[in-house]
Amino acid sequence: DVGLRLGDGWALAPLANLGTETRCVEVALASLDFAPGFAVNLTDGSILEPVIENNVVRLSCELASYHGALLALYERAPARCRVIPPATPVGRGSRLGCKIELTDSSGRPLTGAFAIRLTVTDPDGNAHESLGGIRVVANGSLQVRERIPVNALCGKWTLTAEEQIIGLRDEASFNVS
């Protein structure tokens, strides 16, 4: 069983094996508004190879009995993750403003939603989970606006963004004053 959800340049296909045996499932999708160049099983992280013939996209995956999977199809694969830190120092108790971008191999913003893990680290190497965590980059861009603690250490802090499907990563620093 499959139920398709479409967006601009992306699609989600939840699958379910309602049978009593493990099955190799082939999904055939017709009439998509885009030609998928990248597909992933979000349930286990495996990259899938979309095959396109006569405007029909075919994907295959194995499903255990009474199990499901969520397949994501994108127009283009992520090729670069970029962290853009604040240009000026951030004062204690002020808002950190940074941007995270995901682009394809030609530098164009990606369509769809991609999960990244943002880690914000102080000068002593301590990660501040309340400032980071899993975030969603939608259509290639994410604006992060978090308040730096009033008792934060002054000095050089680090922003690390890691895309969660294929592991693209970038790091940048900013100063807290």
Coordinates of C-alpha atoms in Angstrom, one line a residue:
D1 CA 0.0 0.0 0.0
V2 CA 1.3 3.5 -0.8
G3 CA -0.1 7.0 -0.2
L4 CA 1.7 9.8 -2.0
R5 CA 2.2 13.4 -0.7
L6 CA 3.4 16.0 -3.2
G7 CA 5.2 19.3 -2.8
D8 CA 7.0 21.6 -5.2
G9 CA 10.0 19.6 -6.4
W10 CA 9.6 16.8 -3.8
A11 CA 7.3 13.9 -2.9
L12 CA 6.8 11.6 0.1
A13 CA 5.6 8.1 -0.4
P14 CA 4.7 6.2 2.8
L15 CA 4.6 2.4 2.2
A16 CA 3.2 -0.4 4.2
N17 CA 3.6 -4.2 3.8
L18 CA 0.4 -5.5 5.2
G19 CA 1.4 -9.1 4.4
T20 CA 2.8 -11.8 6.6
E21 CA 6.1 -12.2 4.7
T22 CA 9.0 -9.9 3.9
R23 CA 8.5 -8.5 0.4
C24 CA 10.6 -6.6 -2.2
V25 CA 8.3 -3.7 -3.0
E26 CA 8.5 -1.8 -6.3
V27 CA 6.8 1.5 -6.4
A28 CA 5.8 3.0 -9.7
L29 CA 4.8 6.7 -9.7
A30 CA 3.4 8.4 -12.8
S31 CA 2.5 12.0 -13.6
L32 CA 4.9 13.6 -11.1
D33 CA 5.5 17.3 -11.7
F34 CA 9.3 16.8 -11.6
A35 CA 11.9 14.1 -12.5
P36 CA 13.4 12.8 -9.2
G37 CA 17.2 12.9 -9.2
F38 CA 17.5 11.8 -5.6
A39 CA 15.5 9.4 -3.4
V40 CA 16.0 8.1 0.1
N41 CA 14.2 5.7 2.5
L42 CA 13.8 8.0 5.5
T43 CA 13.1 5.0 7.7
D44 CA 16.5 3.5 7.4
G45 CA 18.6 6.2 5.7
S46 CA 19.3 4.1 2.5
I47 CA 19.7 6.0 -0.7
L48 CA 17.5 4.6 -3.5
E49 CA 18.1 4.8 -7.2
P50 CA 15.0 6.2 -9.1
V51 CA 14.6 4.7 -12.5
I52 CA 12.6 6.8 -14.9
E53 CA 11.0 5.3 -18.1
N54 CA 8.2 6.8 -20.1
N55 CA 7.5 9.4 -17.4
V56 CA 7.1 6.7 -14.7
V57 CA 9.4 6.7 -11.7
R58 CA 10.2 3.3 -10.3
L59 CA 11.8 2.6 -6.9
S60 CA 12.4 -0.6 -5.0
C61 CA 12.9 -1.5 -1.4
E62 CA 12.5 -4.4 0.9
L63 CA 9.8 -4.3 3.7
A64 CA 9.5 -6.8 6.5
S65 CA 6.0 -8.1 7.3
Y66 CA 3.7 -5.6 8.9
H67 CA 6.3 -2.9 8.5
G68 CA 6.4 0.4 6.7
A69 CA 8.8 2.9 5.2
L70 CA 8.7 6.5 4.2
L71 CA 10.4 7.3 0.9
A72 CA 11.4 10.8 0.0
L73 CA 11.9 11.9 -3.6
Y74 CA 13.7 15.1 -4.5
E75 CA 14.4 16.9 -7.7
R76 CA 18.1 17.2 -6.9
A77 CA 20.5 15.7 -4.4
P78 CA 22.1 17.9 -1.6
A79 CA 25.8 18.7 -2.4
R80 CA 26.7 21.4 0.0
C81 CA 25.8 22.5 3.5
R82 CA 26.7 26.1 4.4
V83 CA 26.6 27.9 7.8
I84 CA 26.5 31.7 7.6
P85 CA 27.3 33.1 11.0
P86 CA 26.4 36.5 12.4
A87 CA 28.6 39.2 10.9
T88 CA 29.0 41.0 14.2
P89 CA 29.6 39.8 17.8
V90 CA 26.5 38.7 19.7
G91 CA 26.0 40.2 23.1
R92 CA 25.1 38.1 26.1
G93 CA 21.3 37.8 26.3
S94 CA 20.9 38.9 22.7
R95 CA 19.6 36.8 19.8
L96 CA 21.9 34.8 17.7
G97 CA 21.0 35.1 14.1
C98 CA 22.5 32.7 11.6
K99 CA 21.5 31.1 8.3
I100 CA 22.0 27.5 7.1
E101 CA 21.8 26.7 3.4
L102 CA 21.6 23.4 1.5
T103 CA 22.3 23.6 -2.2
D104 CA 22.8 21.2 -5.1
S105 CA 26.0 20.6 -7.1
S106 CA 25.4 23.8 -9.2
G107 CA 24.8 26.0 -6.1
R108 CA 21.0 26.2 -6.5
P109 CA 18.8 26.0 -3.3
L110 CA 17.2 22.5 -2.8
T111 CA 13.5 22.1 -2.9
G112 CA 11.7 20.2 -0.2
A113 CA 12.6 19.7 3.5
F114 CA 15.8 18.3 4.9
A115 CA 16.7 17.6 8.5
I116 CA 20.0 19.0 9.9
R117 CA 21.5 18.8 13.3
L118 CA 22.7 22.1 14.6
T119 CA 25.3 22.2 17.3
V120 CA 26.2 25.4 19.1
T121 CA 29.5 25.1 21.1
D122 CA 31.0 27.6 23.5
P123 CA 34.7 28.5 23.9
D124 CA 35.2 25.7 26.5
G125 CA 33.8 23.1 24.0
N126 CA 30.4 22.7 25.7
A127 CA 27.5 22.1 23.4
H128 CA 24.4 24.1 24.2
E129 CA 21.5 21.8 23.2
S130 CA 18.9 24.5 23.9
L131 CA 20.4 26.5 21.1
G132 CA 20.7 23.7 18.5
G133 CA 19.2 20.3 17.9
I134 CA 17.4 18.9 14.9
R135 CA 16.1 21.6 12.6
V136 CA 14.4 21.6 9.2
V137 CA 15.9 23.3 6.2
A138 CA 12.9 24.1 3.9
N139 CA 13.6 24.9 0.2
G140 CA 17.3 25.3 0.8
S141 CA 17.3 27.8 3.7
L142 CA 16.9 28.0 7.4
Q143 CA 17.1 31.1 9.6
V144 CA 18.1 30.4 13.2
R145 CA 17.1 32.9 15.9
E146 CA 18.0 31.8 19.4
R147 CA 18.8 33.8 22.5
I148 CA 22.3 33.5 23.9
P149 CA 22.2 33.0 27.7
V150 CA 22.9 36.1 29.8
N151 CA 25.7 34.2 31.6
A152 CA 27.3 32.9 28.4
L153 CA 31.0 32.7 28.1
C154 CA 32.6 35.5 26.0
G155 CA 34.8 34.5 23.1
K156 CA 34.7 32.4 20.0
W157 CA 31.6 30.1 19.7
T158 CA 31.1 27.5 16.9
L159 CA 28.1 26.6 14.8
T160 CA 28.1 23.1 13.2
A161 CA 25.4 22.0 10.9
E162 CA 25.2 18.4 9.7
E163 CA 22.6 17.3 7.1
Q164 CA 21.1 14.0 8.3
I165 CA 20.7 12.0 5.1
I166 CA 24.1 11.9 3.5
G167 CA 26.1 13.7 6.2
L168 CA 27.1 17.0 4.6
R169 CA 28.6 19.2 7.2
D170 CA 29.8 22.8 7.7
E171 CA 31.2 24.8 10.6
A172 CA 31.5 28.5 11.2
S173 CA 32.3 30.6 14.2
F174 CA 31.0 33.8 15.8
N175 CA 31.9 35.9 18.8
V176 CA 29.9 36.5 22.0
S177 CA 30.8 39.7 23.8

